mmCIF file of C-alpha atoms in Angstrom:
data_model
loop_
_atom_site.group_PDB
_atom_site.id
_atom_site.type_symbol
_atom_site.label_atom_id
_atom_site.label_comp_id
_atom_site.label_asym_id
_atom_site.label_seq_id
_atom_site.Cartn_x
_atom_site.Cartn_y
_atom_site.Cartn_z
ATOM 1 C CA UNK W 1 28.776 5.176 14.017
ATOM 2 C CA UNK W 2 29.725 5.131 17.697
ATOM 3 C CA UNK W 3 30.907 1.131 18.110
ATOM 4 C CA UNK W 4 32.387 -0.942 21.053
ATOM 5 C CA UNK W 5 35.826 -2.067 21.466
ATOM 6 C CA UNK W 6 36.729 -5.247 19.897
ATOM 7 C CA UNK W 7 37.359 -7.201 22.705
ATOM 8 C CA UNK W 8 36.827 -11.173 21.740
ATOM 9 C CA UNK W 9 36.352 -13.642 18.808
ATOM 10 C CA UNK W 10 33.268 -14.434 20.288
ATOM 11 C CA UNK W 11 31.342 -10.992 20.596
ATOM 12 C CA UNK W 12 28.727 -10.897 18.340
ATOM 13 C CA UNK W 13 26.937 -7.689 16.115
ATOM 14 C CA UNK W 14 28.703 -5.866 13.395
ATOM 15 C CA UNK W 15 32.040 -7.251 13.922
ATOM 16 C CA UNK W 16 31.271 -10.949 14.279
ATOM 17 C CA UNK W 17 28.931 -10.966 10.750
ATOM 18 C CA UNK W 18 31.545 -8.796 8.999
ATOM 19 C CA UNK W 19 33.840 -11.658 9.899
ATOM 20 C CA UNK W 20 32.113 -13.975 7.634
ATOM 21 C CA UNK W 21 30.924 -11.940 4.947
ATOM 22 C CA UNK W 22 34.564 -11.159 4.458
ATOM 23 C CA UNK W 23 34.910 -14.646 4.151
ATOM 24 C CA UNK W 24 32.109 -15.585 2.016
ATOM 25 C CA UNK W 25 33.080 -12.391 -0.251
ATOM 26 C CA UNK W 26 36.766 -14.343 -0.660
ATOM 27 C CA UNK W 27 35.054 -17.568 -1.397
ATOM 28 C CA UNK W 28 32.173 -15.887 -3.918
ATOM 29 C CA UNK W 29 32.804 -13.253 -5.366
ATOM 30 C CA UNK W 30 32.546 -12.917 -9.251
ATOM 31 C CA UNK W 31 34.200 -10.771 -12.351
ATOM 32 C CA UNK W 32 31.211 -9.560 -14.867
ATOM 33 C CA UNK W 33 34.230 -8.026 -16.705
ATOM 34 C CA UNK W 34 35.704 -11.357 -17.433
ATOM 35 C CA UNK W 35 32.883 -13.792 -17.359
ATOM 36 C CA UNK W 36 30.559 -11.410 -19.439
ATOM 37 C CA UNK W 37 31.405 -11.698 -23.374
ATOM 38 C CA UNK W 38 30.415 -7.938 -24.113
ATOM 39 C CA UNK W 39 31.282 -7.984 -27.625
ATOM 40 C CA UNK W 40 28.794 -11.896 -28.059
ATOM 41 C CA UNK W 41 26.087 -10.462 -30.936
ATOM 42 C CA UNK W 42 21.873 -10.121 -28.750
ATOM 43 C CA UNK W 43 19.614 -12.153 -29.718
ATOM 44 C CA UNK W 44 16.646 -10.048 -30.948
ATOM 45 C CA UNK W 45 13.545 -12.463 -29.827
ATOM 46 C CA UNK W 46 14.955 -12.021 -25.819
ATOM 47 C CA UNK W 47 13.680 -9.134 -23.451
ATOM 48 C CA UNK W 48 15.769 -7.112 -20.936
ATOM 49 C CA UNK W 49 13.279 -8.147 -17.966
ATOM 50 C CA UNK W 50 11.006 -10.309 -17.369
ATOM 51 C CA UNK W 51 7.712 -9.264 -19.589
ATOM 52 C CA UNK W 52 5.961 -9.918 -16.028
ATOM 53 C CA UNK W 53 7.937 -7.409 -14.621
ATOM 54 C CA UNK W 54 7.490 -4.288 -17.175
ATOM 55 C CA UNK W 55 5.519 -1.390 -15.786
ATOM 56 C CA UNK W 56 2.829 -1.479 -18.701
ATOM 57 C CA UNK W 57 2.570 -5.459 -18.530
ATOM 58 C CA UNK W 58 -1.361 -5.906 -18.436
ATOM 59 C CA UNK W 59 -2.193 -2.903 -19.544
ATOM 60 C CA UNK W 60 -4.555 -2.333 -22.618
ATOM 61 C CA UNK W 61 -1.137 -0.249 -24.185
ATOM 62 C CA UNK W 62 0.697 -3.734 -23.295
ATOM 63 C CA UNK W 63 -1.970 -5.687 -25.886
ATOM 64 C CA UNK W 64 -1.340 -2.854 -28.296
ATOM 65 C CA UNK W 65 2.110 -3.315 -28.722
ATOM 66 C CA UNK W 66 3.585 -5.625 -31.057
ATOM 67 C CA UNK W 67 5.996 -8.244 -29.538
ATOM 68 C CA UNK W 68 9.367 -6.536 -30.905
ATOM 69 C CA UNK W 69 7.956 -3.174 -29.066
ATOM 70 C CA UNK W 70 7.616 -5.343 -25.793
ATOM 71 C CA UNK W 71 11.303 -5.940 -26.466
ATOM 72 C CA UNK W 72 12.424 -3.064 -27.054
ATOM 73 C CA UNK W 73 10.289 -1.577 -24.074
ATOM 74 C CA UNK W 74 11.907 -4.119 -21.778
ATOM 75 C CA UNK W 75 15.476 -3.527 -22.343
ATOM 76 C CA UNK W 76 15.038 0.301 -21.885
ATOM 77 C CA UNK W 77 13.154 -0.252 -18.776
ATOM 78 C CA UNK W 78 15.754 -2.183 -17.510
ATOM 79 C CA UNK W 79 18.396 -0.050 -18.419
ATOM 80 C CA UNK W 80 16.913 2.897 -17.218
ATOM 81 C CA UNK W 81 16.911 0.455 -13.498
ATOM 82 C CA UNK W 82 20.127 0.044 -13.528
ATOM 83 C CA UNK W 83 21.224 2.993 -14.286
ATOM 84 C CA UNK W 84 19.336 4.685 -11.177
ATOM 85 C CA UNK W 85 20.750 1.595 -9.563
ATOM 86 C CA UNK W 86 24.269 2.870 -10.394
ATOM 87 C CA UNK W 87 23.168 6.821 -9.175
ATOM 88 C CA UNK W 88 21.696 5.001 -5.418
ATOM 89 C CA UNK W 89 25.379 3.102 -5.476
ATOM 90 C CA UNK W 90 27.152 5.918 -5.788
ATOM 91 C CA UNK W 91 25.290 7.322 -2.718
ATOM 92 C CA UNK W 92 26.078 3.854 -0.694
ATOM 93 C CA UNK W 93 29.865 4.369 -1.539
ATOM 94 C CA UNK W 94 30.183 7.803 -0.390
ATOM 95 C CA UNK W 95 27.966 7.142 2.747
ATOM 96 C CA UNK W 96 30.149 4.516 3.422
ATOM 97 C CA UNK W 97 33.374 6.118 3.448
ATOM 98 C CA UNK W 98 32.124 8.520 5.533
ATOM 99 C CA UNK W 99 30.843 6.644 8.365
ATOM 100 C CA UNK W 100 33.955 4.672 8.182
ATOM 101 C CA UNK W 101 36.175 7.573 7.691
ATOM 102 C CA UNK W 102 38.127 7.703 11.348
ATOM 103 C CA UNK W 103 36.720 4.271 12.971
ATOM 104 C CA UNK W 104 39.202 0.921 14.172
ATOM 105 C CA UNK W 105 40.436 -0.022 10.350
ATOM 106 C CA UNK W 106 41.511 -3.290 12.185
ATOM 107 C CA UNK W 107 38.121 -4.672 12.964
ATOM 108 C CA UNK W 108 35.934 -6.832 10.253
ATOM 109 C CA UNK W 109 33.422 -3.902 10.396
ATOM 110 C CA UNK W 110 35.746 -1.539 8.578
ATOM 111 C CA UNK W 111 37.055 -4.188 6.113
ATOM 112 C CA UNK W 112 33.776 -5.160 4.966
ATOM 113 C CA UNK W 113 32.642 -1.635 4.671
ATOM 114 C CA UNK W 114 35.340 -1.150 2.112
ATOM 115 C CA UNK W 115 34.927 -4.641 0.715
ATOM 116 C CA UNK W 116 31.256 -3.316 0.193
ATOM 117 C CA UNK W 117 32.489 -0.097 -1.559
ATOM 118 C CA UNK W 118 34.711 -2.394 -4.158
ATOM 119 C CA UNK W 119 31.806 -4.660 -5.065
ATOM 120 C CA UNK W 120 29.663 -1.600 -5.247
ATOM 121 C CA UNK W 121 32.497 -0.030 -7.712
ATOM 122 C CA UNK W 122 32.247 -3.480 -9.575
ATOM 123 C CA UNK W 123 28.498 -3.506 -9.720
ATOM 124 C CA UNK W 124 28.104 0.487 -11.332
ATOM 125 C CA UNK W 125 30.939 -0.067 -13.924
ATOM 126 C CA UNK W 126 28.695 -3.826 -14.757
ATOM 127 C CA UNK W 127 25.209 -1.957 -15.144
ATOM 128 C CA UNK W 128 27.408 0.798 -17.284
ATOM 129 C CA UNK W 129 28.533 -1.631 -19.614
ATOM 130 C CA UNK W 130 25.174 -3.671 -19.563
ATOM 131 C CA UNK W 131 22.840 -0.582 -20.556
ATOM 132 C CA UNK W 132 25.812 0.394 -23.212
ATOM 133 C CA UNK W 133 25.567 -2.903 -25.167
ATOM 134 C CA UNK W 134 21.676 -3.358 -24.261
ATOM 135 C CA UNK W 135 20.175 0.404 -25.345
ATOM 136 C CA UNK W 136 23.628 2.448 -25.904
ATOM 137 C CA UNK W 137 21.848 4.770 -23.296
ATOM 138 C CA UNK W 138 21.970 5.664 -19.733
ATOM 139 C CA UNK W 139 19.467 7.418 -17.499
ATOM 140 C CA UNK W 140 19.352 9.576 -14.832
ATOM 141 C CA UNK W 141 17.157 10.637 -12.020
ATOM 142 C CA UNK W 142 15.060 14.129 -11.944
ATOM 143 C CA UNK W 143 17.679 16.839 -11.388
ATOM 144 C CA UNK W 144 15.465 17.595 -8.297
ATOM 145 C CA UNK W 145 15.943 14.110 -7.086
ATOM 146 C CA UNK W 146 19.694 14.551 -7.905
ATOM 147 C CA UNK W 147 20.031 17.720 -5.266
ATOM 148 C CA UNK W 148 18.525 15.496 -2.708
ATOM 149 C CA UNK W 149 20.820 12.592 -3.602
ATOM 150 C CA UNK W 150 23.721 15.143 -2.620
ATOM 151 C CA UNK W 151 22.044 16.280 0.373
ATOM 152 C CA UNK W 152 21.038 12.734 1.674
ATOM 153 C CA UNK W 153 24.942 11.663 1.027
ATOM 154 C CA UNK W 154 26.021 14.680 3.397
ATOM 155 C CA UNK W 155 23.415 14.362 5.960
ATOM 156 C CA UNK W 156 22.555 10.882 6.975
ATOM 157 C CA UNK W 157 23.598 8.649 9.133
ATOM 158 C CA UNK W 158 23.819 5.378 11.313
ATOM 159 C CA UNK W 159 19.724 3.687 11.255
ATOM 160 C CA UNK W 160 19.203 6.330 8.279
ATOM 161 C CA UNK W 161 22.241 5.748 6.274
ATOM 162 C CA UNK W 162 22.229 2.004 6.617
ATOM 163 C CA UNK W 163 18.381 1.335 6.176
ATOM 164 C CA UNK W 164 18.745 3.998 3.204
ATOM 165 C CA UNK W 165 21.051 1.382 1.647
ATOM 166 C CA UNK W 166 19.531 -1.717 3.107
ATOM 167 C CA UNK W 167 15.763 -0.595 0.919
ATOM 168 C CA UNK W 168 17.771 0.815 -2.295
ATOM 169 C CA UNK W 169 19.410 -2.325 -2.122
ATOM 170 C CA UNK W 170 16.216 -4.911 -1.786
ATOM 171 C CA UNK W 171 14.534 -2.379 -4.393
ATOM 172 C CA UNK W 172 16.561 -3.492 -7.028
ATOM 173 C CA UNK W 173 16.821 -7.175 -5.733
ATOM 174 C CA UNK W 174 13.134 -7.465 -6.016
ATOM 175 C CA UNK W 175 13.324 -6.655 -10.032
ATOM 176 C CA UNK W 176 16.212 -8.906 -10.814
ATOM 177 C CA UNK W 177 15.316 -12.268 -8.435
ATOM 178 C CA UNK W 178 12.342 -11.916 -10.674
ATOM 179 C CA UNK W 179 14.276 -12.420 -14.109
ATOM 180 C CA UNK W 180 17.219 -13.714 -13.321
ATOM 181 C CA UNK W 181 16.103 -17.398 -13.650
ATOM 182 C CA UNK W 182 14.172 -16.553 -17.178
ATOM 183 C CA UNK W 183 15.214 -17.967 -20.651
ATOM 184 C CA UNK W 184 13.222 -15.410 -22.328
ATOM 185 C CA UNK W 185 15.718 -12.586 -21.058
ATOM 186 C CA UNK W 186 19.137 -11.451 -22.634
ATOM 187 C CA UNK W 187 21.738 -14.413 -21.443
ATOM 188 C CA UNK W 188 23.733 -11.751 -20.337
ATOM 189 C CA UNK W 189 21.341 -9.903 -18.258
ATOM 190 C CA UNK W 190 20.783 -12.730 -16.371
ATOM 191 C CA UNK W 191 24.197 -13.157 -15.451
ATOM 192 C CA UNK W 192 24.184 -9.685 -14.369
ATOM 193 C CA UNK W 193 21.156 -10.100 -11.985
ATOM 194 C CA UNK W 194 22.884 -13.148 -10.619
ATOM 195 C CA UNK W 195 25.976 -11.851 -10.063
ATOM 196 C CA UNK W 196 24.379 -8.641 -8.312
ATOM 197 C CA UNK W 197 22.001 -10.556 -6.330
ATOM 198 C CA UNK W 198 24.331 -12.976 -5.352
ATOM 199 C CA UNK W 199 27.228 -10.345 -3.922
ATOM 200 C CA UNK W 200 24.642 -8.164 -2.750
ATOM 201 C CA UNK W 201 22.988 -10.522 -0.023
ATOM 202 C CA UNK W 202 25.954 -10.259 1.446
ATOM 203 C CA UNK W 203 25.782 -5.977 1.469
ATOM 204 C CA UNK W 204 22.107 -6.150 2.604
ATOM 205 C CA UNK W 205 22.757 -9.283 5.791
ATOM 206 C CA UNK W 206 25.381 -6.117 6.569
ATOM 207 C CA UNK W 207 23.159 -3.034 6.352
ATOM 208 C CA UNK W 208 20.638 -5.238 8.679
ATOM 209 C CA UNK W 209 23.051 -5.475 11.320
ATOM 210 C CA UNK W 210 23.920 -1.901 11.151
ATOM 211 C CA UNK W 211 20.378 -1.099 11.474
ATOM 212 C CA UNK W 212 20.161 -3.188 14.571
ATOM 213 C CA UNK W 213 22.828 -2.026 15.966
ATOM 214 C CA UNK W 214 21.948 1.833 15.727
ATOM 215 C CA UNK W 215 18.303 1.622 16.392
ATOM 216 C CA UNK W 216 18.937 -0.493 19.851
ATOM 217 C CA UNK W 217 18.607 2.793 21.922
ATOM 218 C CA UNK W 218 16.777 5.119 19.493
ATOM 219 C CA UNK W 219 14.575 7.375 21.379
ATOM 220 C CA UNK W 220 10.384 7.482 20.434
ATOM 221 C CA UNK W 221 10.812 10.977 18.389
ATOM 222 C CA UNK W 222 14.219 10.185 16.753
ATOM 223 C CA UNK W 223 12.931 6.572 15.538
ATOM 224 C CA UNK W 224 9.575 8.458 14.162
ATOM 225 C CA UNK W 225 11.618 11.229 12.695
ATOM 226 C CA UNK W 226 13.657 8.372 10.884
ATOM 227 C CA UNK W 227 11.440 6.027 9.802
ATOM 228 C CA UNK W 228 9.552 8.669 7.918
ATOM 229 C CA UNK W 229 12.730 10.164 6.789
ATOM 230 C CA UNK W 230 13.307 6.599 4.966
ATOM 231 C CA UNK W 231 10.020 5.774 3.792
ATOM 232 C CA UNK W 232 10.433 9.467 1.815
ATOM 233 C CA UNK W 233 13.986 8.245 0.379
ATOM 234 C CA UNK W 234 12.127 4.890 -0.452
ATOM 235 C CA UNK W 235 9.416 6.534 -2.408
ATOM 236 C CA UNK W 236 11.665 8.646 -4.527
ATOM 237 C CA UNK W 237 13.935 6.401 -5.373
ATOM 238 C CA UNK W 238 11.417 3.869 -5.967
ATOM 239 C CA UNK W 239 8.899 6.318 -8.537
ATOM 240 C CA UNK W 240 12.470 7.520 -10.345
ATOM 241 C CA UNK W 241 13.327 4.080 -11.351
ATOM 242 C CA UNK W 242 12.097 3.976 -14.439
ATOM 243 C CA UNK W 243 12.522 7.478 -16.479
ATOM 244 C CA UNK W 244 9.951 9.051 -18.832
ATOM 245 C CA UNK W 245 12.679 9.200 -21.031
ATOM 246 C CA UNK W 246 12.825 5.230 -21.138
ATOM 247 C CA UNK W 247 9.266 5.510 -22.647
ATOM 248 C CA UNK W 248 10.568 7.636 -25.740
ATOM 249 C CA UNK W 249 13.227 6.120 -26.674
ATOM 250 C CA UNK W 250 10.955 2.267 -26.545
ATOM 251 C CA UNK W 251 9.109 4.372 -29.336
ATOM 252 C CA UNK W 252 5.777 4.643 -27.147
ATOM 253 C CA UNK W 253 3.985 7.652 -26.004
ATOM 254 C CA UNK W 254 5.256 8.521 -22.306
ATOM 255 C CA UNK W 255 2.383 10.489 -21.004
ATOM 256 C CA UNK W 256 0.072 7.540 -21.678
ATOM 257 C CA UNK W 257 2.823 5.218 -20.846
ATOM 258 C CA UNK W 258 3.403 7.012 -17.629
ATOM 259 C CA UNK W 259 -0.378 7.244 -17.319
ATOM 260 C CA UNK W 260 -0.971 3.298 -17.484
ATOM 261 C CA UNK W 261 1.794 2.693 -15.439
ATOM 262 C CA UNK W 262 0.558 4.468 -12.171
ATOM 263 C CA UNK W 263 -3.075 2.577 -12.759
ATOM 264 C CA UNK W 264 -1.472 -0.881 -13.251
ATOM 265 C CA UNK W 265 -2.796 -3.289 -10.548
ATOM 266 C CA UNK W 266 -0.646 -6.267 -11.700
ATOM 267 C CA UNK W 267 2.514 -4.303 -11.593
ATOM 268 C CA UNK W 268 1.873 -2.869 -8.026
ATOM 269 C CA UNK W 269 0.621 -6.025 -6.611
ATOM 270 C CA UNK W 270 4.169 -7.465 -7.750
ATOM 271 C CA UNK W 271 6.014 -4.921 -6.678
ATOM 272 C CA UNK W 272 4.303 -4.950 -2.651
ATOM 273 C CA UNK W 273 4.978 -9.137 -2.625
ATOM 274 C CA UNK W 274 8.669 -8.599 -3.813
ATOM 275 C CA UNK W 275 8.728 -6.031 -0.880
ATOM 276 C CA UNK W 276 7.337 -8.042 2.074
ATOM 277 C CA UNK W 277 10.138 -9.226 3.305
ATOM 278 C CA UNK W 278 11.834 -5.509 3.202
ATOM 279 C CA UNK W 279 8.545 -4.332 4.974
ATOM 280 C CA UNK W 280 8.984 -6.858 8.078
ATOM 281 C CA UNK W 281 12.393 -6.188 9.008
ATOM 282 C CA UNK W 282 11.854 -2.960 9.024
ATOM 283 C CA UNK W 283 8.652 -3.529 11.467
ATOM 284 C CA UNK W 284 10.926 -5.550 12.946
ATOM 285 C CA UNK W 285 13.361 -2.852 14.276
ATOM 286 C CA UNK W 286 10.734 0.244 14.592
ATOM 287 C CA UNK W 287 11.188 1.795 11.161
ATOM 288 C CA UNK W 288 7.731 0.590 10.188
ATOM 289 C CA UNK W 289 5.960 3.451 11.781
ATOM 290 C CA UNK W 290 2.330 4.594 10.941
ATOM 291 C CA UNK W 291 3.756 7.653 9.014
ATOM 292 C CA UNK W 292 6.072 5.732 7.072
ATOM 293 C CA UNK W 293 3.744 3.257 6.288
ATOM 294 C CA UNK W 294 1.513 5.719 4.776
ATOM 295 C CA UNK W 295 4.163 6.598 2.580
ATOM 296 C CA UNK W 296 5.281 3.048 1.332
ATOM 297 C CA UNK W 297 1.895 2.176 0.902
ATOM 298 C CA UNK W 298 1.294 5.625 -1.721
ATOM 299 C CA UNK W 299 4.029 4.175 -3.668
ATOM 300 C CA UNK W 300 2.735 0.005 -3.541
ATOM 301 C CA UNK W 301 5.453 -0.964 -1.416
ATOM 302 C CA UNK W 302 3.334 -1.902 1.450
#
């Protein structure tokens, strides 16, 4: 990204919020690895999410299921989120690096960018560990969806790169700000979502002001071509978060689990409040064109 000289303590944009992030990430930042205890026995009565938030919640295969199925469906659903989380993380890093690869390493715009990469580092090896003790499984996304991954890592940049991580971000925000505060999930899952969503506020306030800085002079076309662009990442990531393969291994039938799921009113009405406030910033800059609203609103993010 193409960024003016530092010239002032008192300019303001991507140098002057990197400034305090830094600062905030000195102040706040926290170790899962040390104030996790990994090896502490799960209690077998607590969920991996939020019942609310499962994909079958409501559903007539929900009131079939005993409540140790519920469980079990919860913590693989979960686990299967963060482990796509850790594949759409992977993708922030390497983005990242790359848009920071020859820029001014003195400025607060290039230290939080790598700031951003070690929490990010932090945050995959945390979800590894979680869905290890939770499941002793990981997923991963659609082997289609993992070409594009590569191809969106090589190709995108400044409003595309940073919005890309800005709504992978919130996407996963969304799903832990709604269990994080809940006594009926794992103690240690909770500390996970908290620690995440706490560390990344800080990543998405930063993607923001990327976005506003690289959209300032975006031409009509160019802002279209983007914003649809987005909305497409958006929708893949956002139908890949939970595999099929989650549904087996909860014991249930993943045709009709995947079946419910795409019908379930309650789950989609959750999932377009928990995005609102994604949806208005990116109205906010431009990125909230008809096109890509089309898209967002096929997938109940809008």
């Amino acid at each position: 990204m193409t960024v003016a000289p530092l010239t002032s303590s008192t300019d303001s944009g991507p140098d002057e919020v990197s400034a305090r992030l830094l600062a905030s990430a000195a102040r706040l930042s926290r170790n899962a690895m040390t104030e996790i205890d990994w090896d502490a026995p799960m209690d077998p009565t607590k969920y991996g999410c939020s019942p609310e938030w499962s994909t079958l919640y409501g559903t007539p295969y929900w009131q079939e299921m005993t409540e140790e199925q519920r469980i079990r469906l919860t913590r693989h659903e979960f686990a299967s989120i963060m482990s796509i989380g850790i594949w759409f993380e992977m993708m922030l890093q390497a983005v990242v690096i790359r848009d920071q690869y020859l820029t001014d390493y003195h400025r607060p715009e290039f230290q939080f960018a790598l700031t951003e990469i070690a929490d990010e580092c932090r945050h995959s090896i945390m979800f590894a560990k979680a869905t290890e003790k939770m499941v002793g499984t990981s997923y991963t996304p659609h082997p289609r969806l993992g070409r594009f991954g590569k191809f969106f890592m090589a190709t995108v940049k400044d409003e595309v790169a940073y919005a890309g991580i800005l709504v992978a971000e919130e996407i996963l925000d969304v799903f832990q700000r709604g269990c994080m505060r809940d006594e009926r999930v794992l103690p240690f899952i909770r500390t996970v979502n908290e620690i995440h969503v706490l560390e990344e506020s800080r990543h998405m306030k930063f993607a923001r002001e990327e976005v506003r800085e690289s959209v300032r002079d975006l031409g009509y076309i160019k802002r279209q071509w983007s914003a649809v662009y987005l909305a497409t990442a958006a929708s893949y990531i956002f139908t890949s978060l939970v595999r099929p393969q989650a549904y087996i291994d909860a014991g249930l039938d993943h045709h009709r689990a995947i079946s419910e799921m795409r019908r379930n009113h309650h789950f989609q009405s959750m999932v377009r409040t928990g995005c609102a406030h994604l949806m208005e910033f990116l109205d906010e800059v431009g990125l909230l064109t008809p096109a890509a609203a089309r898209i967002y609103r096929k997938v109940h993010m809008l």
